mmCIF file of C-alpha atoms and ligand atoms in Angstrom:
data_model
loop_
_atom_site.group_PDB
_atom_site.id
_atom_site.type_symbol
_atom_site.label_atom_id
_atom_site.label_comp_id
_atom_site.label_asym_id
_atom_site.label_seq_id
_atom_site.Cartn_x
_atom_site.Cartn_y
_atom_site.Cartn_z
ATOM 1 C CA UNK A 5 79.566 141.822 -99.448
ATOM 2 C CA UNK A 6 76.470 143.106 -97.716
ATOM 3 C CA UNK A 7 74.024 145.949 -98.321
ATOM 4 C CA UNK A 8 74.400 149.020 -96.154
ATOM 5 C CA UNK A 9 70.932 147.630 -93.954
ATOM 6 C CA UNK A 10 72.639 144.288 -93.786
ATOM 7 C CA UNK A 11 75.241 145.499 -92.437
ATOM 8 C CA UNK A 12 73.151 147.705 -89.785
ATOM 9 C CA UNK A 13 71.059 144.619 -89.209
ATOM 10 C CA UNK A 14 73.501 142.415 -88.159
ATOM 11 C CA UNK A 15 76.256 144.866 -85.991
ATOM 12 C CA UNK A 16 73.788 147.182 -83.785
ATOM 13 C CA UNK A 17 73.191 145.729 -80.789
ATOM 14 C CA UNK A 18 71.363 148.723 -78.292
ATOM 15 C CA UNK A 19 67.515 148.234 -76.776
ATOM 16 C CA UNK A 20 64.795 147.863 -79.732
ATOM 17 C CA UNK A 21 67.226 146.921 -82.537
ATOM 18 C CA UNK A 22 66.661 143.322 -83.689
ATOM 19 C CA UNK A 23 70.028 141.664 -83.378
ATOM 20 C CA UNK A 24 70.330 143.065 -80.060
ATOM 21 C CA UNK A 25 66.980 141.756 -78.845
ATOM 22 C CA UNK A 26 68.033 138.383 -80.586
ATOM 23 C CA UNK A 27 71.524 138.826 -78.433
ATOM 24 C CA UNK A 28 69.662 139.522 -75.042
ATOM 25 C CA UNK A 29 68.447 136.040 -75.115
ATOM 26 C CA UNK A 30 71.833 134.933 -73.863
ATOM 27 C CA UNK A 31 73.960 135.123 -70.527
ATOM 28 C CA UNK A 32 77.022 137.208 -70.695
ATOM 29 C CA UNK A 33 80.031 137.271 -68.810
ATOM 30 C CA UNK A 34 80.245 141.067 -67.326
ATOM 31 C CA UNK A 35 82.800 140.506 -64.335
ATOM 32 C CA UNK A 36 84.635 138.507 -62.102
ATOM 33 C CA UNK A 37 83.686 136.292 -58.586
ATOM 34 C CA UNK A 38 86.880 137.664 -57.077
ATOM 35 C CA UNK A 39 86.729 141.674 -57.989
ATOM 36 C CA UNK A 40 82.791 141.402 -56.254
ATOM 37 C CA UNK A 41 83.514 140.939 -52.421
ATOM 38 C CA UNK A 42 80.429 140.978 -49.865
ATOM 39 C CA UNK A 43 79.643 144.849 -49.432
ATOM 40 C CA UNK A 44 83.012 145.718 -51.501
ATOM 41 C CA UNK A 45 82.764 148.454 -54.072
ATOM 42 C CA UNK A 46 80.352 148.205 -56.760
ATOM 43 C CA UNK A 47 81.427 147.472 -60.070
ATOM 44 C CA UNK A 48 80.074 148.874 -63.449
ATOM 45 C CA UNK A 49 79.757 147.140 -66.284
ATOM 46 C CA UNK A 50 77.773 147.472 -69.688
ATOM 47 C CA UNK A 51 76.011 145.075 -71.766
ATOM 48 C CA UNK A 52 74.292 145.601 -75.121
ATOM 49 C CA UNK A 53 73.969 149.307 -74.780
ATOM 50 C CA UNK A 54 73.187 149.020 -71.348
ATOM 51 C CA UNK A 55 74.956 150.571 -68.787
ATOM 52 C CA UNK A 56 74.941 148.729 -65.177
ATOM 53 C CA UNK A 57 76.119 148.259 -61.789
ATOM 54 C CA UNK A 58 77.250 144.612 -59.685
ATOM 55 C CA UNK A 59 77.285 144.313 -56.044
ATOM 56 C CA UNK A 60 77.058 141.745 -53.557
ATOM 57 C CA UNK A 61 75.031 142.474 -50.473
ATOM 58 C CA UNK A 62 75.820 142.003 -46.999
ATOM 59 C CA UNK A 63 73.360 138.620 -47.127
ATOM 60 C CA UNK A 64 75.897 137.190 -49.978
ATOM 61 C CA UNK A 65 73.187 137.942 -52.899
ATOM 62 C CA UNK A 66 74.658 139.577 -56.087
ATOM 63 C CA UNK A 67 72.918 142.505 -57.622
ATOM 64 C CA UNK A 68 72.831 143.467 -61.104
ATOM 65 C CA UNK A 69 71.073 146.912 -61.435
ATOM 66 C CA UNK A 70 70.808 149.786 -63.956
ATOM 67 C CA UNK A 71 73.470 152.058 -63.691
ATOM 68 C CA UNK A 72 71.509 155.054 -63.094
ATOM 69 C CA UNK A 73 69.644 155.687 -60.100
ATOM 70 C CA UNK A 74 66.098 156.096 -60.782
ATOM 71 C CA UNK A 75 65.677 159.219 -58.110
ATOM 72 C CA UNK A 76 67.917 161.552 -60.145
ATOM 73 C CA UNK A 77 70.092 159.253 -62.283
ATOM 74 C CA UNK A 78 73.667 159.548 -60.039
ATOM 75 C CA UNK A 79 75.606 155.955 -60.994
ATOM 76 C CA UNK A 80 75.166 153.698 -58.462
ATOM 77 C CA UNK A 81 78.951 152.780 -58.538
ATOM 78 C CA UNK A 82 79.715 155.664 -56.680
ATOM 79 C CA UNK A 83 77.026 153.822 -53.746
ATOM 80 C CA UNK A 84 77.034 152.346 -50.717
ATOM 81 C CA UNK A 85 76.686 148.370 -50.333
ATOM 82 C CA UNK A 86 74.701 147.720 -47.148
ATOM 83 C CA UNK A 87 73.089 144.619 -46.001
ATOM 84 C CA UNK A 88 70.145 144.790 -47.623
ATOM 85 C CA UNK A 89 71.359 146.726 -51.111
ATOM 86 C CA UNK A 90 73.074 149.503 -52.632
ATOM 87 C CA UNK A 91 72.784 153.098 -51.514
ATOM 88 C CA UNK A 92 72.550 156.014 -54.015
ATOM 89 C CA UNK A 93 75.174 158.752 -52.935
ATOM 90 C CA UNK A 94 73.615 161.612 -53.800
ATOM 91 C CA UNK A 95 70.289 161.212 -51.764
ATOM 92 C CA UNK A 96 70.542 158.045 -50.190
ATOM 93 C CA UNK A 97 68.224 156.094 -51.603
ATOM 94 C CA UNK A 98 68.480 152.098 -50.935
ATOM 95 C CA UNK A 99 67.896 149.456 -53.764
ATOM 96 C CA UNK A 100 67.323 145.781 -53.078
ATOM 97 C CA UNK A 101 69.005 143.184 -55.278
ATOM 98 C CA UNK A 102 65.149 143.215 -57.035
ATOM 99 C CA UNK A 103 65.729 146.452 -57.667
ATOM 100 C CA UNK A 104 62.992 147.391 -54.725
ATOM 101 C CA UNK A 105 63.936 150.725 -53.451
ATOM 102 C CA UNK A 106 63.793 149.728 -49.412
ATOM 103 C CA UNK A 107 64.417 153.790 -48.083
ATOM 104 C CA UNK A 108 64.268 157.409 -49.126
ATOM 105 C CA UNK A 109 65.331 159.108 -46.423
ATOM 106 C CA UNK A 110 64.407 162.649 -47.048
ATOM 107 C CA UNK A 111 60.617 162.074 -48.213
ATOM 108 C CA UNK A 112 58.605 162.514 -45.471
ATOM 109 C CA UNK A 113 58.190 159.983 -42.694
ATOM 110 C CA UNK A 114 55.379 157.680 -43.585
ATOM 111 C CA UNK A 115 55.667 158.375 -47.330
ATOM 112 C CA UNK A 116 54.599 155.051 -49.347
ATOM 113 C CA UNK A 117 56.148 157.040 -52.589
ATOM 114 C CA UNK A 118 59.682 154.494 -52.341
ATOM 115 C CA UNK A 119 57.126 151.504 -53.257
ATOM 116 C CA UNK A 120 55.818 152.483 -56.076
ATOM 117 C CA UNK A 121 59.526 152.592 -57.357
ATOM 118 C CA UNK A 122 60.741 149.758 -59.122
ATOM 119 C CA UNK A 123 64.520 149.895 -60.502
ATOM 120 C CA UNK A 124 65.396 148.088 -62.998
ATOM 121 C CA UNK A 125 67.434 145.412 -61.569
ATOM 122 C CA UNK A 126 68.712 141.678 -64.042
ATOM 123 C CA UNK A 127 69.564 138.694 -63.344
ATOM 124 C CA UNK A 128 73.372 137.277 -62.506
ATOM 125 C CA UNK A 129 74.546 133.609 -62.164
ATOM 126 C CA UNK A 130 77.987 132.759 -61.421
ATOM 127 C CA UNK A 131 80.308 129.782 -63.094
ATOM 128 C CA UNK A 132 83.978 129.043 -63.475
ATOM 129 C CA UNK A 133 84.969 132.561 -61.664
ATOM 130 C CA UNK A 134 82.891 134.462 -63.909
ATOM 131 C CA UNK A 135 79.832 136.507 -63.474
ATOM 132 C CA UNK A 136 77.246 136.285 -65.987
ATOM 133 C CA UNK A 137 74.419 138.147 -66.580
ATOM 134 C CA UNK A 138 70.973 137.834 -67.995
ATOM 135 C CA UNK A 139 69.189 140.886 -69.312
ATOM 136 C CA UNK A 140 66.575 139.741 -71.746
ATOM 137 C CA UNK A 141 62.774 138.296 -71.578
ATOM 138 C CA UNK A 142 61.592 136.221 -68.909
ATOM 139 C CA UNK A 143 62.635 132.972 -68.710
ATOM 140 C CA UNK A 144 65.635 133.357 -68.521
ATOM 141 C CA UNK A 145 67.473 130.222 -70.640
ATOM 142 C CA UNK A 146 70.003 127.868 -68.691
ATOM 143 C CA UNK A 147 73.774 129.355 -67.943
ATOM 144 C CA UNK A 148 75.680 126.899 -69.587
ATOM 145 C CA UNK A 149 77.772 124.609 -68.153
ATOM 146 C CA UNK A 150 81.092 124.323 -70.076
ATOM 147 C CA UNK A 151 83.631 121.844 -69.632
ATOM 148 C CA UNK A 152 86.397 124.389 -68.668
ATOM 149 C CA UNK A 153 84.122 126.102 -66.226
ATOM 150 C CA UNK A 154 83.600 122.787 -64.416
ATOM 151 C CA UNK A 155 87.182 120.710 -64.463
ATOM 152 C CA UNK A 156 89.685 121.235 -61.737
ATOM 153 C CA UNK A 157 91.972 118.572 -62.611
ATOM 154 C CA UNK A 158 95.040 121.435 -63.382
ATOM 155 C CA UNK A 159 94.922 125.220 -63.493
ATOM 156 C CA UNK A 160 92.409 127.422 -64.699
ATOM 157 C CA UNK A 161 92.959 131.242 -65.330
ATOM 158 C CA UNK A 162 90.098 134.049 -66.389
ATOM 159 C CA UNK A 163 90.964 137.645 -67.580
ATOM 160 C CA UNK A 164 89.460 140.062 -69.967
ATOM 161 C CA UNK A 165 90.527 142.649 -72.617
ATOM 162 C CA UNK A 166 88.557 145.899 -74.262
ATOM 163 C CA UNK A 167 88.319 145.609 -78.028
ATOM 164 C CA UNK A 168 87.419 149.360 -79.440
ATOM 165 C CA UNK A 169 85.706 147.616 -81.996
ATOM 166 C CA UNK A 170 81.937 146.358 -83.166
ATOM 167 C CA UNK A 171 81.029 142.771 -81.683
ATOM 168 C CA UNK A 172 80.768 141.100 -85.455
ATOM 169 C CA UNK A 173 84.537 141.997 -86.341
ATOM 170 C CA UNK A 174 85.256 139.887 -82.696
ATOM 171 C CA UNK A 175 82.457 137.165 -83.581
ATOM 172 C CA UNK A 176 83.806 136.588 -87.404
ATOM 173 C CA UNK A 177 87.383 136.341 -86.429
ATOM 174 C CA UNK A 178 86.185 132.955 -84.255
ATOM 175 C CA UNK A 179 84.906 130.944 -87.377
ATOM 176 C CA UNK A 180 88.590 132.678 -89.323
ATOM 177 C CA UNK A 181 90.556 129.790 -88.941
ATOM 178 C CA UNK A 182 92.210 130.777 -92.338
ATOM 179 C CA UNK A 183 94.139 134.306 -90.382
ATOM 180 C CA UNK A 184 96.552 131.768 -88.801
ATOM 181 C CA UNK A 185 99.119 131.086 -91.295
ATOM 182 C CA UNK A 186 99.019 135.311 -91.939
ATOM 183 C CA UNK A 187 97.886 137.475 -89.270
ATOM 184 C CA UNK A 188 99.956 134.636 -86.506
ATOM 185 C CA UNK A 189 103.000 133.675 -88.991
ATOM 186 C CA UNK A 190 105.525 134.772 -86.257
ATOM 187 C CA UNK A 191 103.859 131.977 -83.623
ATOM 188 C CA UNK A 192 103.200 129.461 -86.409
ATOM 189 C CA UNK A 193 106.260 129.695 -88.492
ATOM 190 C CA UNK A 194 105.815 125.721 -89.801
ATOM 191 C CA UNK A 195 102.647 127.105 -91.553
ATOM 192 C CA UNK A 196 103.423 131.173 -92.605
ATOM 193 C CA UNK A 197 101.595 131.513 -95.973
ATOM 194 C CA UNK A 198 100.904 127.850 -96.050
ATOM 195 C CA UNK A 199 98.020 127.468 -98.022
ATOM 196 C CA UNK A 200 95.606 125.611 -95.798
ATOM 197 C CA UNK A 201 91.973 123.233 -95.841
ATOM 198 C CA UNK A 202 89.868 124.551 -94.004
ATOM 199 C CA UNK A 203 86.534 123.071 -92.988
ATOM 200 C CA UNK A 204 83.085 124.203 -91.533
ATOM 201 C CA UNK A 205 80.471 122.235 -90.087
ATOM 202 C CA UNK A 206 76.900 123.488 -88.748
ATOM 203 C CA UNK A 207 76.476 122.025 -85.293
ATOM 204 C CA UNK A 208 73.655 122.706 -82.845
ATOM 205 C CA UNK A 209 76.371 124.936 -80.719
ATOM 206 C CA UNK A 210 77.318 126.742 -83.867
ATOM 207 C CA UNK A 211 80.487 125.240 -86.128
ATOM 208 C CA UNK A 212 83.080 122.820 -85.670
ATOM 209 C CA UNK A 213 86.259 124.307 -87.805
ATOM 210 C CA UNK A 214 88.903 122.109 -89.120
ATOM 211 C CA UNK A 215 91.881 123.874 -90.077
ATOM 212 C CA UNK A 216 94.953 121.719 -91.719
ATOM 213 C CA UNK A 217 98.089 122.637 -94.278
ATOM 214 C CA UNK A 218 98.674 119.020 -96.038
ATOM 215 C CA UNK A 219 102.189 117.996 -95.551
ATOM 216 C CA UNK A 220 102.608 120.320 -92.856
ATOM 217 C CA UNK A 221 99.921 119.702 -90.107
ATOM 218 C CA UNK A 222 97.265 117.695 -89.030
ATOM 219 C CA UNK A 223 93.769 118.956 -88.616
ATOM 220 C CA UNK A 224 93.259 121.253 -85.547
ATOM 221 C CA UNK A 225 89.785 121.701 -84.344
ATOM 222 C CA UNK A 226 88.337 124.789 -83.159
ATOM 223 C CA UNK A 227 84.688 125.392 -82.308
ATOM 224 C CA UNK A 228 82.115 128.505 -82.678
ATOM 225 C CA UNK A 229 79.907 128.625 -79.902
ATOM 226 C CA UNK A 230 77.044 130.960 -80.976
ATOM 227 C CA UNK A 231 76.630 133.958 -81.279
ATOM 228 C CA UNK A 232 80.479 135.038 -80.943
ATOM 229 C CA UNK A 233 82.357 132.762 -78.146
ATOM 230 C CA UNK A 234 85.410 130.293 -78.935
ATOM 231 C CA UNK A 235 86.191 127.159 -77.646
ATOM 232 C CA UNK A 236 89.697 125.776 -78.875
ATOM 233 C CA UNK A 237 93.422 124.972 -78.117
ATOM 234 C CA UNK A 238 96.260 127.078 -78.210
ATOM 235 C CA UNK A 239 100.035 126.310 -78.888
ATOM 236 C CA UNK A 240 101.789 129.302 -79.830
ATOM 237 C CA UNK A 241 105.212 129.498 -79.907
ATOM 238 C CA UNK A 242 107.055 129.837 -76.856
ATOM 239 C CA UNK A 243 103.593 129.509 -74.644
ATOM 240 C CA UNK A 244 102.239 126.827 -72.304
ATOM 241 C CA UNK A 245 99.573 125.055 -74.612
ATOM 242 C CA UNK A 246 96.191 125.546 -73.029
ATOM 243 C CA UNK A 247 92.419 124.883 -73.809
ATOM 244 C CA UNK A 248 90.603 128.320 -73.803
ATOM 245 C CA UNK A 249 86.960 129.664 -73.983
ATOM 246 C CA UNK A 250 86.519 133.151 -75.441
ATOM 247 C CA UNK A 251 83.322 135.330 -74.896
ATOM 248 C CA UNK A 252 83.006 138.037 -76.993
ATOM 249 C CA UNK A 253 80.643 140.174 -75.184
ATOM 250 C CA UNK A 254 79.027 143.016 -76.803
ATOM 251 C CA UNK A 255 79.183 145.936 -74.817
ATOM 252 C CA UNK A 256 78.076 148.364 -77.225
ATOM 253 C CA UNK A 257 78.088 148.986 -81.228
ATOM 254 C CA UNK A 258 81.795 150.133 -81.428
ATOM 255 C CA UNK A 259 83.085 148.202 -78.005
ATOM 256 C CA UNK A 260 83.493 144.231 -76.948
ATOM 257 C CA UNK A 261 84.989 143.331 -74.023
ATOM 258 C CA UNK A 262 86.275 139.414 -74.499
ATOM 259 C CA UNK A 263 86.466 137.300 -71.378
ATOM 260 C CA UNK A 264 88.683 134.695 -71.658
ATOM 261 C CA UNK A 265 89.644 131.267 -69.769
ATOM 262 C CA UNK A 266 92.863 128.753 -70.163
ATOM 263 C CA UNK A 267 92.785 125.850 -68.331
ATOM 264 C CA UNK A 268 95.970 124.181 -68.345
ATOM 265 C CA UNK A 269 95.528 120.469 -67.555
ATOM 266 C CA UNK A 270 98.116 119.281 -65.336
ATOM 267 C CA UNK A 271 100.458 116.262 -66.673
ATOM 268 C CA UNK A 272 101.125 113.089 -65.199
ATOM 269 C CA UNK A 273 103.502 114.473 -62.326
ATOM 270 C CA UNK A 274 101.709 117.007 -61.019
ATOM 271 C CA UNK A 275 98.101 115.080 -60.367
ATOM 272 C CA UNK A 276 98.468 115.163 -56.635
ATOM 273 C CA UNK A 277 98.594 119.196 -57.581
ATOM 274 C CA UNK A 278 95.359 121.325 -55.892
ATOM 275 C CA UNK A 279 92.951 123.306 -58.458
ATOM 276 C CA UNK A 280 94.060 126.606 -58.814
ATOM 277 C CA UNK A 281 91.997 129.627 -59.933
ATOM 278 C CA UNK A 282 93.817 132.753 -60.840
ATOM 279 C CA UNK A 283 91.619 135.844 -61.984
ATOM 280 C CA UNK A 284 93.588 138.394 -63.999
ATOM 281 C CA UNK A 285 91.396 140.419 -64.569
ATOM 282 C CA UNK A 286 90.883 143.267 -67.098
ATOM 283 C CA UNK A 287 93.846 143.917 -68.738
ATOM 284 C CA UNK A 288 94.318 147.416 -69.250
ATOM 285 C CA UNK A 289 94.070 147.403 -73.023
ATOM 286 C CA UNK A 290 94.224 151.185 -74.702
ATOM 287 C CA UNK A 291 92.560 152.084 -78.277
ATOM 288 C CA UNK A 292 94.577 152.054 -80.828
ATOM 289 C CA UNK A 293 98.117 151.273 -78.939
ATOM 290 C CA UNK A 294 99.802 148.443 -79.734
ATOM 291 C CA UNK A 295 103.395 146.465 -79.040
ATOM 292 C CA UNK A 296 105.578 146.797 -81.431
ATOM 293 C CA UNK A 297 108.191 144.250 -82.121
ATOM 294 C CA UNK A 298 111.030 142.856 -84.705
ATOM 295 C CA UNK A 299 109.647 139.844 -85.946
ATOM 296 C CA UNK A 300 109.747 140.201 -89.759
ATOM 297 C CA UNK A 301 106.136 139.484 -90.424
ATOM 298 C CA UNK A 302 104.257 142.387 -89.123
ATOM 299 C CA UNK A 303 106.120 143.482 -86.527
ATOM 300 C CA UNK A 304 103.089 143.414 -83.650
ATOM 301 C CA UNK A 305 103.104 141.291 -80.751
ATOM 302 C CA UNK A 306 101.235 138.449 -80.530
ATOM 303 C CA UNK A 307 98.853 139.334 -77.620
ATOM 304 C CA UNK A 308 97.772 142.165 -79.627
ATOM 305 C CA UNK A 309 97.935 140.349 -83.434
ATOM 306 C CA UNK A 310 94.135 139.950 -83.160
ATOM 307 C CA UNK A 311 92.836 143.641 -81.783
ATOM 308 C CA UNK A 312 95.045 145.304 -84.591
ATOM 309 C CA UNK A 313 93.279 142.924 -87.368
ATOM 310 C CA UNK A 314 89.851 143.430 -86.140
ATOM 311 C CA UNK A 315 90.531 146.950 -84.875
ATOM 312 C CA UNK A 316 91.468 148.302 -87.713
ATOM 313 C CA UNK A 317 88.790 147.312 -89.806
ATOM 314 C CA UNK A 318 87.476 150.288 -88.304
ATOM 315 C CA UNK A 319 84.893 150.718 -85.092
ATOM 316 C CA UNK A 320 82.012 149.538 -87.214
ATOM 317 C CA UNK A 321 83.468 147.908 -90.475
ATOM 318 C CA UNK A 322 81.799 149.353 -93.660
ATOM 319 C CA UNK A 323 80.974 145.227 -95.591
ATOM 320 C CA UNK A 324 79.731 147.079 -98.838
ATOM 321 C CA UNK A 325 83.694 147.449 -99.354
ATOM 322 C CA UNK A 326 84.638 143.796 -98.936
ATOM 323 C CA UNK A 327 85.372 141.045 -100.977
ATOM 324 C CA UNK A 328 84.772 137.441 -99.747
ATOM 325 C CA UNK A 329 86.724 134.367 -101.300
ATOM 326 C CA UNK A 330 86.412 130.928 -101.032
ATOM 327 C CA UNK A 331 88.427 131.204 -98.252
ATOM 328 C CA UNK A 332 85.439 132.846 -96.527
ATOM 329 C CA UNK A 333 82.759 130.962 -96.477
ATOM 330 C CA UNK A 334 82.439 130.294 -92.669
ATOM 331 C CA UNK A 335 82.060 134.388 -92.109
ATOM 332 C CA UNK A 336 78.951 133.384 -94.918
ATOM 333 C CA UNK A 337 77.662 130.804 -92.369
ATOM 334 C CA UNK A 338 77.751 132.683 -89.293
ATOM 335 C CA UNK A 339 76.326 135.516 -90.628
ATOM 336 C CA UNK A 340 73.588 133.492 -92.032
ATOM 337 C CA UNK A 341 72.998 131.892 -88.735
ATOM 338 C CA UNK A 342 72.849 135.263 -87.043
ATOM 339 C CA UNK A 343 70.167 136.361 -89.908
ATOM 340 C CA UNK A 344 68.307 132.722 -88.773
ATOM 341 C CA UNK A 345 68.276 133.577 -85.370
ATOM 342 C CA UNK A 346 66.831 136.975 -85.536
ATOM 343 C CA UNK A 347 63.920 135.999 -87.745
ATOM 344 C CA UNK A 348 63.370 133.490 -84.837
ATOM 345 C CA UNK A 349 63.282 135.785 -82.466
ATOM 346 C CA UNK A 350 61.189 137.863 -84.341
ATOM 347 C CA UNK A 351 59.049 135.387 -84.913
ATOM 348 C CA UNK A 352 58.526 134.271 -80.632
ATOM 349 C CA UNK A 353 61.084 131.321 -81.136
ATOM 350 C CA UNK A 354 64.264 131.047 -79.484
ATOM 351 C CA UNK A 355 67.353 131.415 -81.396
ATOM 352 C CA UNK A 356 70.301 129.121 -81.931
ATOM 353 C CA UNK A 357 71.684 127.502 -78.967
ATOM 354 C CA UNK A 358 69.554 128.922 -76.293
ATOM 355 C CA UNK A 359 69.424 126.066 -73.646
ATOM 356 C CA UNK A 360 66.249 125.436 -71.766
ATOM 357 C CA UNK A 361 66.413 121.870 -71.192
ATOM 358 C CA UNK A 362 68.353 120.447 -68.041
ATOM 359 C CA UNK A 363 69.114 117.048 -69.760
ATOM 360 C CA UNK A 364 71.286 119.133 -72.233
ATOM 361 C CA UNK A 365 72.925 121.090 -69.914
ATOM 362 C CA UNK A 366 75.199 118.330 -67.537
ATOM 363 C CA UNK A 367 79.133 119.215 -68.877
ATOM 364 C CA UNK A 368 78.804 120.578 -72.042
ATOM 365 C CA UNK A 369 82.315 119.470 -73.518
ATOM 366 C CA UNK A 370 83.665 120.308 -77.022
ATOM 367 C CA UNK A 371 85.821 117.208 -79.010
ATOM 368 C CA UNK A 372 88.657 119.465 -78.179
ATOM 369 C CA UNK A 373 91.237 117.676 -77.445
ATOM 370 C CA UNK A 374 94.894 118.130 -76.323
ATOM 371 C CA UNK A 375 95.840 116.244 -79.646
ATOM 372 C CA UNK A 376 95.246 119.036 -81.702
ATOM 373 C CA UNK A 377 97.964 120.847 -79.685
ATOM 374 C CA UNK A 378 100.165 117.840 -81.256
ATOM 375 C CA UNK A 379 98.753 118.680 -84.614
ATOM 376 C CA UNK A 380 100.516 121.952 -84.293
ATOM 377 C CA UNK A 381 103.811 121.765 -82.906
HETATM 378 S S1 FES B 413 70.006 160.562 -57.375
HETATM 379 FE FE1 FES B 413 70.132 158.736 -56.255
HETATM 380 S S2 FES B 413 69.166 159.157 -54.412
HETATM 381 FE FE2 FES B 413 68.965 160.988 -55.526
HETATM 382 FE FE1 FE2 B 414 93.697 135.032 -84.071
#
């Protein structure tokens, strides 16, 4: 159970409040390589509180800019992309991937007034058929290079889903191992209400999770990559086991938008088979709506098992009401690392698993392994 400021603490995330300046010392994914074409539409996103606008300029460069144009705050994603920025609507004024504004076309000819305008403008890095972005204090910390971002030996695909609820619900659910044999009983039927081991160790990353039901299963391994991203393997029933990555991005307090990847390695008879990348997307996810099916557990589909657990804890869940067992102690750890990592910060020391050192950062693979999908079926 936490206090009431515990529970503050650790779930707001906007400008100024500490977890969210300990959070803005990561990259997050806020879009996709294939929805931002060379002076296509821009696209807003939001991160952290913040909201924001991604382009790509005429020259190829991506832009990641404040939403709100800093003439008379119309959102840029109703602008212009030009060869050498985005154009405001409303008056025309033109913003450089630096956030520079370059014209102001009704001040008077001559006037030096557009350079002493600075917009805010952020950094974005692309990986894997992602966009990431950086929004915190310079230096910015390496983008990570995961495995799954990197291998092309089968197919990758990247989508993303709204969850209309607080980024902690999201985050604790990845170090939950102990919700399969409950909240996924229809796609695990071998271990429904199986009581299970369950395992946590601290690594530099986060946790490695070992999940097992004697008798039943082996141990699958699952890891939490800090502050609130997955890494693990997936064999439901009925679906094409895949390795998967999970960021669950903060947008705001009471919304996360998770960006996902599955790579499914191709087998022995299709290695002659080209890398494909398919980008899905954002699904088009709706609060509180749900599919409903005849299962005779709890009657909810399995794409949506997950949002309707965390969901309905509530948009920011109220911890002075809960009860943690035994059963709980890796939601302990991570929030304990969380607490770690904003002292740090607070403290002008980088938190847990902020990468600055290149030697670090060649493929950063998990021990995940396509055994563990054996382990399961
Ligand atoms: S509000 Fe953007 S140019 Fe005036
Ligand atoms: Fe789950």
């Amino acid at each position: 159970m936490l206090s009431k400021e515990e529970n503050e603490l650790l779930t707001r995330v906007g400008p100024g409040t500490p977890a969210g300046e300990m959070l803005r010392r990561y990259w997050w994914p806020v879009g996709f390589t294939e929805h931002v074409k060379e002076k296509g539409r821009p696209v807003r996103t939001k991160l952290l509180g913040e909201d924001l606008v991604l382009f790509r300029d005429g020259n190829g460069r991506l832009g990641l800019l404040g939403l709100h144009c800093s003439h008379r705050g119309t959102s840029l994603e109703f602008g212009r992309v030009e060869d050498r920025g985005i154009g405001c609507c409303y008056h025309g004024w033109l913003y450089d991937v630096r956030g520079r504004c370059l014209e102001q076309p009704a001040e008077p000819e001559g006037s030096t007034f557009k350079d002493r305008v600075q917009h805010p403008a952020y950094q974005a890095q692309e990986i894997g058929g992602f966009i990431f972005a950086y929004i915190g204090p310079e230096p910015a910390p390496l983008l990570p290079n995961y495995d799954l971002f990197l291998r092309e030996d089968g197919e990758r695909e990247v989508g993303a889903g709204h969850d209309y609820c607080n980024w902690l619900q999201r985050a604790e659910n990845s170090v939950d191992q102990t919700h399969l044999i409950a909240l996924h009983a229809s796609e695990y039927p071998h271990l429904a209400l199986k009581r299970p081991v369950i395992g946590w160790e601290r690594r530099d990353y986060g946790a490695k999770i070992s999940m097992q039901v004697p008798g039943i299963s082996k141990p699958k391994f699952s890891h939490w990559i800090f502050p609130s991203h997955t890494r693990h393997t997936t064999a439901r029933k009925g679906r094409k086991p895949d390795h998967a990555i999970r960021f669950r991005v903060p947008m705001d307090d009471t919304n996360t938008m998770t960006f996902w990847l599955r790579f499914y390695p191709y087998g022995e008879e299709d290695r002659s088979k080209p890398f494909l990348l398919k980008t899905l997307g954002f699904e088009n996810d709706q609060a509180g709506v749900y599919e409903r099916v005849d299962d005779g557990w709890w009657g909810v589909a399995s794409h949506d098992q997950d949002r309707v657990a965390q969901e309905s804890q509530g948009p920011i869940y109220d911890r002075t009401k809960e009860h943690l067992g035994a059963s709980d102690q890796g939601v302990i750890m991570l929030r304990t690392m969380i607490k770690e990592s904003i002292d740090a910060v607070r403290h002008g020391k980088d938190p847990v698993w902020v990468l600055r050192d290149s030697a670090q950062n060649e493929t950063i693979g998990f021990d995940a392994s396509m055994q563990e999908i054996g382990a399961l079926e």
